[in-house]
CSV table of C-alpha atoms in Angstrom, one decimal:
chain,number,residue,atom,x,y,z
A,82,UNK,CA,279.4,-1.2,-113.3
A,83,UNK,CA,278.3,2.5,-113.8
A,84,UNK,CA,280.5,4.6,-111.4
A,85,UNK,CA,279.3,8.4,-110.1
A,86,UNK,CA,281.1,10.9,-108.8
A,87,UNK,CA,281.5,11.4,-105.1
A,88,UNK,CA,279.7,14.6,-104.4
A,89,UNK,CA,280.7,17.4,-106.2
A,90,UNK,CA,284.7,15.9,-107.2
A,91,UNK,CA,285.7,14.0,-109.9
A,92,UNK,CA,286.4,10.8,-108.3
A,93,UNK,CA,284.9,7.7,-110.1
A,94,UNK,CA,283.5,5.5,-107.5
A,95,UNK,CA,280.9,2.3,-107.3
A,96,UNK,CA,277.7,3.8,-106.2
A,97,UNK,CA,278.1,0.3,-103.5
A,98,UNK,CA,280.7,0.6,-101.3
A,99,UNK,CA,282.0,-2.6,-99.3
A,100,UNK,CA,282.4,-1.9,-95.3
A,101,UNK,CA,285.7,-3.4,-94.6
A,102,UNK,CA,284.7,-3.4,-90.3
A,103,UNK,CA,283.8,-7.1,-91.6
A,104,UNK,CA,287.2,-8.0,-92.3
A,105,UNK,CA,290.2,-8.3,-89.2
A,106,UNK,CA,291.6,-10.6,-87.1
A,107,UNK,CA,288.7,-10.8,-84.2
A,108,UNK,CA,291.4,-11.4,-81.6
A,109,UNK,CA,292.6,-7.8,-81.9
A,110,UNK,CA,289.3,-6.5,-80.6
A,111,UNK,CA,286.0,-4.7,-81.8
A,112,UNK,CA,284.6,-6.6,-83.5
A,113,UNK,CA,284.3,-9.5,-82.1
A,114,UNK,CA,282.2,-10.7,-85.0
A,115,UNK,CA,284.9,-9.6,-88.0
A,116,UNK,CA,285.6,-12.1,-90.3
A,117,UNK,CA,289.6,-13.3,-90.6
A,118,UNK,CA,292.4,-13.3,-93.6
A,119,UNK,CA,291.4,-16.2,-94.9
A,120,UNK,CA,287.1,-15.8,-94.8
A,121,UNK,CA,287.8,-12.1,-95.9
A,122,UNK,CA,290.0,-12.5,-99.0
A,123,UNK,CA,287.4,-14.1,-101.5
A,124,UNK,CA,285.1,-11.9,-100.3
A,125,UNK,CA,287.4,-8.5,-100.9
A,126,UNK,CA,288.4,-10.6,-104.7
A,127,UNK,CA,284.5,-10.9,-105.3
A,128,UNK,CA,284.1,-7.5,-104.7
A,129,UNK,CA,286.5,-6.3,-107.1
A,130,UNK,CA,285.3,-8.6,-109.8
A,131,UNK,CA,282.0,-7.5,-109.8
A,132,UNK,CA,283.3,-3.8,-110.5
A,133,UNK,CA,283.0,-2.7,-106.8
A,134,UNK,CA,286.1,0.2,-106.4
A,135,UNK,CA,285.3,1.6,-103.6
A,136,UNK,CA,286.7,0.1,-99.6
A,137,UNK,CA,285.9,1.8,-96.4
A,138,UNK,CA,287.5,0.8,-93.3
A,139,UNK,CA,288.9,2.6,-90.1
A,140,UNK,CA,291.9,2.7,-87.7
A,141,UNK,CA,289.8,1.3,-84.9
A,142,UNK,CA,288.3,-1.6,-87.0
A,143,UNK,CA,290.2,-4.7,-85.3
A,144,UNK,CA,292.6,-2.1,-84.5
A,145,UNK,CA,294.4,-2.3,-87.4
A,146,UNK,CA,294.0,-5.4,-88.6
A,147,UNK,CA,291.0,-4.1,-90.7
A,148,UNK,CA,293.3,-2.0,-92.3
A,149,UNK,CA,295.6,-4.5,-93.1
A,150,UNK,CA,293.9,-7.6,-94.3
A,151,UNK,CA,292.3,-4.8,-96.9
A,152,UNK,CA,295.3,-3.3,-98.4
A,153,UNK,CA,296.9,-6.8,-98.8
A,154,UNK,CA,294.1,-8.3,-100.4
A,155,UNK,CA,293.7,-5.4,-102.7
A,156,UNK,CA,297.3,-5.1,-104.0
A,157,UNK,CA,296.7,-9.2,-104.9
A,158,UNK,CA,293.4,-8.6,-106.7
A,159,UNK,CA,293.4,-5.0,-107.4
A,160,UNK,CA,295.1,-2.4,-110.0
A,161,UNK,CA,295.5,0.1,-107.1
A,162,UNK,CA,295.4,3.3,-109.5
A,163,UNK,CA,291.3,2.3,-110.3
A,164,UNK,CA,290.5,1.7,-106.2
A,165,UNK,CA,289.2,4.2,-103.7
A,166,UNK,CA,290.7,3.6,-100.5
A,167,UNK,CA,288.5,5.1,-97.6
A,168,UNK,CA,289.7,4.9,-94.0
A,169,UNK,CA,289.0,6.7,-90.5
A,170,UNK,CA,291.0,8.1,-87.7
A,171,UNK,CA,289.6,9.4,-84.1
A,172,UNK,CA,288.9,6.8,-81.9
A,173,UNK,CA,291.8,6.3,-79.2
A,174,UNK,CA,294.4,3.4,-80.7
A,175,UNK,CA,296.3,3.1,-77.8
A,176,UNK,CA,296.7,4.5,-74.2
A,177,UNK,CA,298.3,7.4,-72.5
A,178,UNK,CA,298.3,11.0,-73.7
A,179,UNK,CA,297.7,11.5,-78.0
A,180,UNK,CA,296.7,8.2,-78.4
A,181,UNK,CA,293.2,8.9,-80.6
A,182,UNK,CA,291.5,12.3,-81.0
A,183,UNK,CA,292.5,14.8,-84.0
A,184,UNK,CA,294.8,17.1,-83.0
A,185,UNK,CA,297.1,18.0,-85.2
A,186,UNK,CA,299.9,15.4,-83.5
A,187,UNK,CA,297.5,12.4,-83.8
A,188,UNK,CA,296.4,13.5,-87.3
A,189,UNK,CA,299.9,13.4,-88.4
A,190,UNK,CA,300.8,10.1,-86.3
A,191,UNK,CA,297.9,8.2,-87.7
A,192,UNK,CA,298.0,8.9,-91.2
A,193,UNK,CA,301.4,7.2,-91.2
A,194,UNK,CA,300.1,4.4,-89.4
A,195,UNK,CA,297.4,4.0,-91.6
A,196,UNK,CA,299.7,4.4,-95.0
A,197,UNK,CA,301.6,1.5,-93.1
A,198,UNK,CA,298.8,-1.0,-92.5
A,199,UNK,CA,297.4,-0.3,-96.2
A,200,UNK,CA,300.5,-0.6,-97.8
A,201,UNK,CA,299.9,2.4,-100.2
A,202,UNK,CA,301.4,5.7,-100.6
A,203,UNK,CA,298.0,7.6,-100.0
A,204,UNK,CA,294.9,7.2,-99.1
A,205,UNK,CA,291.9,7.9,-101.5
A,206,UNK,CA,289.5,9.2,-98.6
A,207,UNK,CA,290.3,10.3,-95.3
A,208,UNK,CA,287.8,10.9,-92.8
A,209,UNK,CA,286.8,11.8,-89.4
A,210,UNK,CA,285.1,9.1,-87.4
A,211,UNK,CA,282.9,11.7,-85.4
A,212,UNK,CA,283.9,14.9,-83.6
A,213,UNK,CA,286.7,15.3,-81.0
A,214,UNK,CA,285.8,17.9,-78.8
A,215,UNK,CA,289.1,18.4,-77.3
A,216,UNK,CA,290.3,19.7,-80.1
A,217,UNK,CA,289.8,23.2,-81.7
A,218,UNK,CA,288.2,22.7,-85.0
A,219,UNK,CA,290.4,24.8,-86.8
A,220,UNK,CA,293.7,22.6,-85.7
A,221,UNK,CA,291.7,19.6,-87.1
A,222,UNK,CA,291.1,21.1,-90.5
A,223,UNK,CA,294.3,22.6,-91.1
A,224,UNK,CA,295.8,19.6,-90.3
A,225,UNK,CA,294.0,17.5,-92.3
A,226,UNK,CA,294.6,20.7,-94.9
A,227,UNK,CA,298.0,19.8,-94.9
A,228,UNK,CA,297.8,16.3,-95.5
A,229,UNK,CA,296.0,16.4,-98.9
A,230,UNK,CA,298.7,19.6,-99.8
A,231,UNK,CA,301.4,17.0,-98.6
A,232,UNK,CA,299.7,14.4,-101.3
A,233,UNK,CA,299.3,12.0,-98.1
A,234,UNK,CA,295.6,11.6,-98.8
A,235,UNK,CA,293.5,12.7,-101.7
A,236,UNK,CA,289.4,13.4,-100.8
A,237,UNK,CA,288.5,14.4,-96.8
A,238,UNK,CA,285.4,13.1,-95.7
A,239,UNK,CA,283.4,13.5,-92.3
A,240,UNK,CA,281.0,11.4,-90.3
A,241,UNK,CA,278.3,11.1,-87.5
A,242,UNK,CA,277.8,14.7,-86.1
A,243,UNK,CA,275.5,17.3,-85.8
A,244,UNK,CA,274.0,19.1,-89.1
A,245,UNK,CA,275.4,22.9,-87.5
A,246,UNK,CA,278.9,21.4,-86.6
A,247,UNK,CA,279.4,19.9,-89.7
A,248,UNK,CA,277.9,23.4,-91.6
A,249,UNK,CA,280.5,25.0,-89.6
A,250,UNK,CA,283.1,22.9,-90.5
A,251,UNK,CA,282.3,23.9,-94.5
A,252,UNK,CA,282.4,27.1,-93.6
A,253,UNK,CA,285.8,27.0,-92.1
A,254,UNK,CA,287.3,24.9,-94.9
A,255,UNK,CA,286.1,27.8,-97.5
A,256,UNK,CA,287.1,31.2,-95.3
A,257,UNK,CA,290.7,29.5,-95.0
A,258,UNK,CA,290.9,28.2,-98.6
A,259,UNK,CA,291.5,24.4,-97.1
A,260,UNK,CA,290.6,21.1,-98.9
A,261,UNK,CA,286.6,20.9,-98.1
A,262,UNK,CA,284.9,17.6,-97.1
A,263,UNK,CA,283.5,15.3,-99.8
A,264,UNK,CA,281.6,13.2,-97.9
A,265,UNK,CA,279.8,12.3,-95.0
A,266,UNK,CA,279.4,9.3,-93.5
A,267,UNK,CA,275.7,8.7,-91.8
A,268,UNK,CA,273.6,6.6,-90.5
A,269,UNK,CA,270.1,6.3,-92.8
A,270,UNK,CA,268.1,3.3,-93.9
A,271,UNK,CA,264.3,3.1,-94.0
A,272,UNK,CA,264.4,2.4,-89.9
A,273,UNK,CA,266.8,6.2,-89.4
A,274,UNK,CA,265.7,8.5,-91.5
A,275,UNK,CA,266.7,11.8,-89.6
A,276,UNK,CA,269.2,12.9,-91.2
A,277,UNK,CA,266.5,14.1,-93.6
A,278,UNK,CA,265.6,17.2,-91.6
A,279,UNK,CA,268.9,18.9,-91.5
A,280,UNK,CA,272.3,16.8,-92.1
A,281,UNK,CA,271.0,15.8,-96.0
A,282,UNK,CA,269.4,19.2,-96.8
A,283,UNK,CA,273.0,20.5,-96.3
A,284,UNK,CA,275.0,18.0,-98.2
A,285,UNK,CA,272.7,19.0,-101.0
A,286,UNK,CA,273.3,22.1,-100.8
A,287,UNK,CA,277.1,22.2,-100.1
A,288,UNK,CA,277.3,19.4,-102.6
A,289,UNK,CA,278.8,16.3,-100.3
A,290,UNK,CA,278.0,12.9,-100.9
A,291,UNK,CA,276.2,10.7,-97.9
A,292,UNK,CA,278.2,7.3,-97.7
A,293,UNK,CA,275.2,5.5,-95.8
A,294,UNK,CA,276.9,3.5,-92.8
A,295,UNK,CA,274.4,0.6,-91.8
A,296,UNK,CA,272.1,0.7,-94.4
A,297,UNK,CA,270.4,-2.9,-93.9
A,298,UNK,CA,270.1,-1.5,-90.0
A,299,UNK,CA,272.0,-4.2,-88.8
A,300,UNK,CA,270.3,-6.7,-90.6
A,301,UNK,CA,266.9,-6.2,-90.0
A,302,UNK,CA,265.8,-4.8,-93.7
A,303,UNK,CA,267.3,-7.9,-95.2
A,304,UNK,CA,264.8,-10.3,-93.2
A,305,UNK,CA,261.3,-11.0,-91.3
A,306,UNK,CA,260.7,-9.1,-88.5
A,307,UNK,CA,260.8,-12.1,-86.2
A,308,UNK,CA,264.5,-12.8,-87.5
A,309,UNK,CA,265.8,-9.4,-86.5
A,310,UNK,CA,268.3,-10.9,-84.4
A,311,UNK,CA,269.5,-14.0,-85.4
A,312,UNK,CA,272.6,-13.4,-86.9
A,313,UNK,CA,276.4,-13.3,-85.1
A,314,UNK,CA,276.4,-9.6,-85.4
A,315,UNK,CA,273.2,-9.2,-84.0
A,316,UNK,CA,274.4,-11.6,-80.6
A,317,UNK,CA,277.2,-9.9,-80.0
A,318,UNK,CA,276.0,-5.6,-80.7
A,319,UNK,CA,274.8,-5.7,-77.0
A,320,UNK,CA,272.9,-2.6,-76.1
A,321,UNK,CA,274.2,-0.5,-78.9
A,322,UNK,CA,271.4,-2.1,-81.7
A,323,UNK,CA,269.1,-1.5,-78.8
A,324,UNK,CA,270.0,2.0,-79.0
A,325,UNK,CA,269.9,2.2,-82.6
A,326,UNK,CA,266.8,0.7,-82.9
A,327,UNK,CA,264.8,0.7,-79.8
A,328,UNK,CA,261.5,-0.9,-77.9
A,329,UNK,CA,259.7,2.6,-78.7
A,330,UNK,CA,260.0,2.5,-82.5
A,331,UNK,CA,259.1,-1.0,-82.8
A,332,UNK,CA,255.8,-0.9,-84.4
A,333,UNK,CA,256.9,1.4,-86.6
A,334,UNK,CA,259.8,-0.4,-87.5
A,335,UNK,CA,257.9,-3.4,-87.6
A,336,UNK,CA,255.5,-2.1,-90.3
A,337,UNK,CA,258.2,-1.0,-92.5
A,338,UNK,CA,259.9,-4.4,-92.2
A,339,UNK,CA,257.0,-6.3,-93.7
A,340,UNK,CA,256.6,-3.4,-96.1
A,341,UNK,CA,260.2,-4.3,-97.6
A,342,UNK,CA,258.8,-8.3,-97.2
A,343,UNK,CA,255.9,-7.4,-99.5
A,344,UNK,CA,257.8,-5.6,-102.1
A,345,UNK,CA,260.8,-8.1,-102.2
A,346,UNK,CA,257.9,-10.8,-102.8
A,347,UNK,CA,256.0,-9.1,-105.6
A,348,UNK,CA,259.1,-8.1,-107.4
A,349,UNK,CA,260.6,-11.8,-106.8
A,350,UNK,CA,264.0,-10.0,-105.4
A,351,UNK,CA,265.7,-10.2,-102.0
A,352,UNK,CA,264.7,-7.9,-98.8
A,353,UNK,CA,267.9,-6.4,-99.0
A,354,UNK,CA,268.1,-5.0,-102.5
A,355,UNK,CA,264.9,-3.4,-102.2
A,356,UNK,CA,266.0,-1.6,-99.2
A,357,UNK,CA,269.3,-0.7,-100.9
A,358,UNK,CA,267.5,0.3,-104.1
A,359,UNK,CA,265.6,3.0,-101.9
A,360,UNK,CA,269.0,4.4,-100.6
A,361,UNK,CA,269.7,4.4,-104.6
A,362,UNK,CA,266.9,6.7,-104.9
A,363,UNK,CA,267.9,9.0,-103.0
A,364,UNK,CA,269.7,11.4,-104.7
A,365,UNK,CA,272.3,12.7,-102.0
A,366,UNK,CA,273.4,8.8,-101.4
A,367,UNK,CA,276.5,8.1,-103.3
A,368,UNK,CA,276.9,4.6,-102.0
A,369,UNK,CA,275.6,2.5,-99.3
A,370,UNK,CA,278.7,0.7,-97.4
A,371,UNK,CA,277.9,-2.8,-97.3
A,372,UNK,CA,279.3,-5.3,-94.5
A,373,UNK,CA,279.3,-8.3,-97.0
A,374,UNK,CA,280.5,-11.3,-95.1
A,375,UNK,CA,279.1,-13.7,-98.3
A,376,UNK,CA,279.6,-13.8,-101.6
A,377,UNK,CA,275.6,-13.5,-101.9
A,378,UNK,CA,275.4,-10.4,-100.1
A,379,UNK,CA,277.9,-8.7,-102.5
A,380,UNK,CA,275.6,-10.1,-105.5
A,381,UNK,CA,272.5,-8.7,-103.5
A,382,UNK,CA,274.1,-5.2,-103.6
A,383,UNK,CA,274.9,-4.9,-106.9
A,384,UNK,CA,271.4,-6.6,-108.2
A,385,UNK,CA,269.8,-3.8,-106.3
A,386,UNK,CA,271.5,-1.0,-108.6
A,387,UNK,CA,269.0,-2.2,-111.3
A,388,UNK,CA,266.0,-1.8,-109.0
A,389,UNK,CA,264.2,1.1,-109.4
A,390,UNK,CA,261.5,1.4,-107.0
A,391,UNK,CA,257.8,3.2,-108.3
A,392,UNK,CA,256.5,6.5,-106.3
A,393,UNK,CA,254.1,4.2,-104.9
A,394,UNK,CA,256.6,1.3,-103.2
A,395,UNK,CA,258.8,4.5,-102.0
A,396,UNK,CA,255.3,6.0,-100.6
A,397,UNK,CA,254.9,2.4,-98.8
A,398,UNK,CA,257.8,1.9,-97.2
A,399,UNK,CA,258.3,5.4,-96.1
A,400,UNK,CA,255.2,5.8,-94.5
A,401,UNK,CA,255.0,3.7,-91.4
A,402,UNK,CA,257.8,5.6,-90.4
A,403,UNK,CA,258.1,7.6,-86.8
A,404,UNK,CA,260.1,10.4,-85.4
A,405,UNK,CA,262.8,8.7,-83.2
A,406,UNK,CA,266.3,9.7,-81.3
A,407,UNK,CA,268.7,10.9,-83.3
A,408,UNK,CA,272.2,9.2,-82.0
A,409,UNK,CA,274.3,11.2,-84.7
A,410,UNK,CA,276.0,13.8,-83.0
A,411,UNK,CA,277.6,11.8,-80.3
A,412,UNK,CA,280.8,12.7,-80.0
A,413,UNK,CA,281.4,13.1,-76.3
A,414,UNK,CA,284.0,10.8,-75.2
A,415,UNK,CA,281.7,10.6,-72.1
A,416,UNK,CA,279.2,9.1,-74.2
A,417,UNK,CA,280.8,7.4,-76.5
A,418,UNK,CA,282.7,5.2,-73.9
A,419,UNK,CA,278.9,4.6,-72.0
A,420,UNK,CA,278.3,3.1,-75.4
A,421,UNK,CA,281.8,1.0,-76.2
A,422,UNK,CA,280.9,-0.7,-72.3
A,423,UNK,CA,277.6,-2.0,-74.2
A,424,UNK,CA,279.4,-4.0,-77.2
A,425,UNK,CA,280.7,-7.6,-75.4
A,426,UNK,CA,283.8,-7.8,-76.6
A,427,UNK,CA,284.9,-3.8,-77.8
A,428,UNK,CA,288.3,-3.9,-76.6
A,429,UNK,CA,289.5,-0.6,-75.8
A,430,UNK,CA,292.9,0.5,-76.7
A,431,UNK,CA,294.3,-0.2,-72.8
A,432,UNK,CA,293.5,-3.9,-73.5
A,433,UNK,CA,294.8,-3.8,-76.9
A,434,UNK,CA,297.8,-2.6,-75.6
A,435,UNK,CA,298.4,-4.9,-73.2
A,436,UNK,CA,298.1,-7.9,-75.5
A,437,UNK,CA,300.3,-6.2,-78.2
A,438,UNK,CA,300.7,-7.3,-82.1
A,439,UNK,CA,304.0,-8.4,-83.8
A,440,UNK,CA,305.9,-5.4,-85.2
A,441,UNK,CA,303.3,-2.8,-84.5
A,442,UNK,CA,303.7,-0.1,-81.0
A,443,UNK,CA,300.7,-1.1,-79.1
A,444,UNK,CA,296.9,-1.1,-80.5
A,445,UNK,CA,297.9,0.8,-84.0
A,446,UNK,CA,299.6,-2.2,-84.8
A,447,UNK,CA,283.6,2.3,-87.6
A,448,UNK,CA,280.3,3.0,-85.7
């Protein structure tokens, strides 16, 4: 495995990253379509065999359980001192007042739960899952300021927002002298490529790594068009792939789906490392996170390290591409909940709550 730096830090990391949303206990909520202890474990051992170092997960994944099943698997399979534990805090993880956002009192109450669920001491990356625009940017930062200073968490990272919010949240972190972000978690694969007009021109500049959220779009860069949907994940995203990737792109995507086809098929290699192997040439990707729920799809990710794709493929698969909605910057709670009532089975934390988990107060016990 060659490991890269993320951003402009030192930190070794695989330039693959595995999306730990596929791993929790799918009775605890969103998603419904996660994969439990036992599926997840060989998977998460696989990983780490292979060379992969690098785990993303998330409060909100399974509520918890994500969180969990991740940090036991990786004390079993793992020397803890060569991982790269990423995980996200925002979302609300249980009712009544403080229960998500990033104030300063949920910053400081969720870091704990996290450390808890992981079963670590710190945490390698820490990041913002979207804005909270109830809180003053400034609280957020110091607070998170305070945790790296406190030697709670290591790297900060950011996600899905604006290019200018995120520009001013850089600029904040340097006039107060706080830890700056690392990273920033987007959405980009051959079918989103907007982040290319403002979000990755700035991480170049400021010198943050993009960990690429989605990469395969759901699915639909690892096979025929006509397959789009047939997977679990795919039956149960509701409106919310629709959103993603909509009616009015459709030729478009359509094209650059049997572009990746022809490509895979001349080169004799699968859908999805082609489309990986594009994110790989990319130079502000550090690593696409990958949802593995096979052992094949971990193999696929790391085969397509050794891809490198000619000006000419790059030229074909990026040219059917068409201007579309840009669904980064959502971070309205507003909108965000219009969105959580179009996922069948995204518990929210009220429900969560209500069923409870052994040991943990409420829902605490990515996307």
């Amino acid at each position: 495995m060659r490991y890269i730096k993320l951003g402009a830090t030192g930190l070794d990391v695989s330039p693959v990253a595995i999306g730990a949303m596929t791993y929790g206990d799918p009775s605890r909520g969103h998603p419904v379509w996660s994969l439990d202890e036992e599926a997840s474990r060989p998977l998460i051992k696989h990983a780490v065999e292979v060379g992969l170092n690098f785990f993303d997960t998330a409060n909100l994944y399974s509520y918890g359980s994500s969180e969990e099943i991740l940090g036991r698997a990786l004390r079993d399979f793992a020397n803890r001192d060569d991982m790269v534990i990423a995980t996200k805090l925002r979302h609300p993880m249980r009712p009544g007042p403080n229960g998500g956002g990033l104030s300063r009192k949920a910053v400081m109450t969720e870091v704990e739960h996290s450390l808890r669920r992981l079963g670590t001491d710190y945490i390698d990356l820490y990041q913002v899952h979207r804005n909270d625009h109830a809180t003053p940017l400034e609280e957020t930062l110091e607070a998170l300021h305070d945790l790296v200073k406190a030697g709670k968490v290591r790297y900060l990272g950011a996600s899905s927002m604006h290019a200018w919010e995120f520009a001013k949240a850089l600029h904040l972190q340097r006039e107060h002298g706080w830890a700056r972000f690392a990273s920033m978690q987007d959405h980009y694969n051959l079918l989103a490529r907007e982040e290319e007009r403002e979000m990755i021109p700035l991480c170049l500049d400021e010198g943050v790594g993009a960990l690429v959220w989605s990469p395969l779009a759901r699915g639909r860069l690892a096979r025929p068009w006509e397959a789009a949907k047939s997977t679990p994940r795919a039956e149960t995203d509701g409106g919310y792939a629709d959103l993603l990737y909509g009616p009015l792109t459709a030729d478009s995507d359509h094209a650059i789906i049997d572009a990746v086809g022809a490509i895979a098929d001349a080169r004799g290699v699968t859908r999805a490392q082609v489309a990986l192997a594009w994110l790989h040439s990319k130079p502000v990707v550090t690593a696409p996170l990958v949802g593995a729920n096979t052992i094949t799809q971990i193999d696929d990710a790391v085969a397509s390290l050794d891809i490198e794709l000619t000006a000419d493929e790059v030229a074909a698969l990026e040219r059917p591409y068409t201007p579309r909605h840009d669904w980064q910057g959502v971070s309205d709670e507003a909108e965000l909940q219009k969105i959580r009532d179009q996922i069948p089975g995204y518990a929210n934390a009220s429900v969560v709550a209500q069923r409870g988990s052994p040991g943990r107060p409420g829902p605490s016990s990515n996307g």
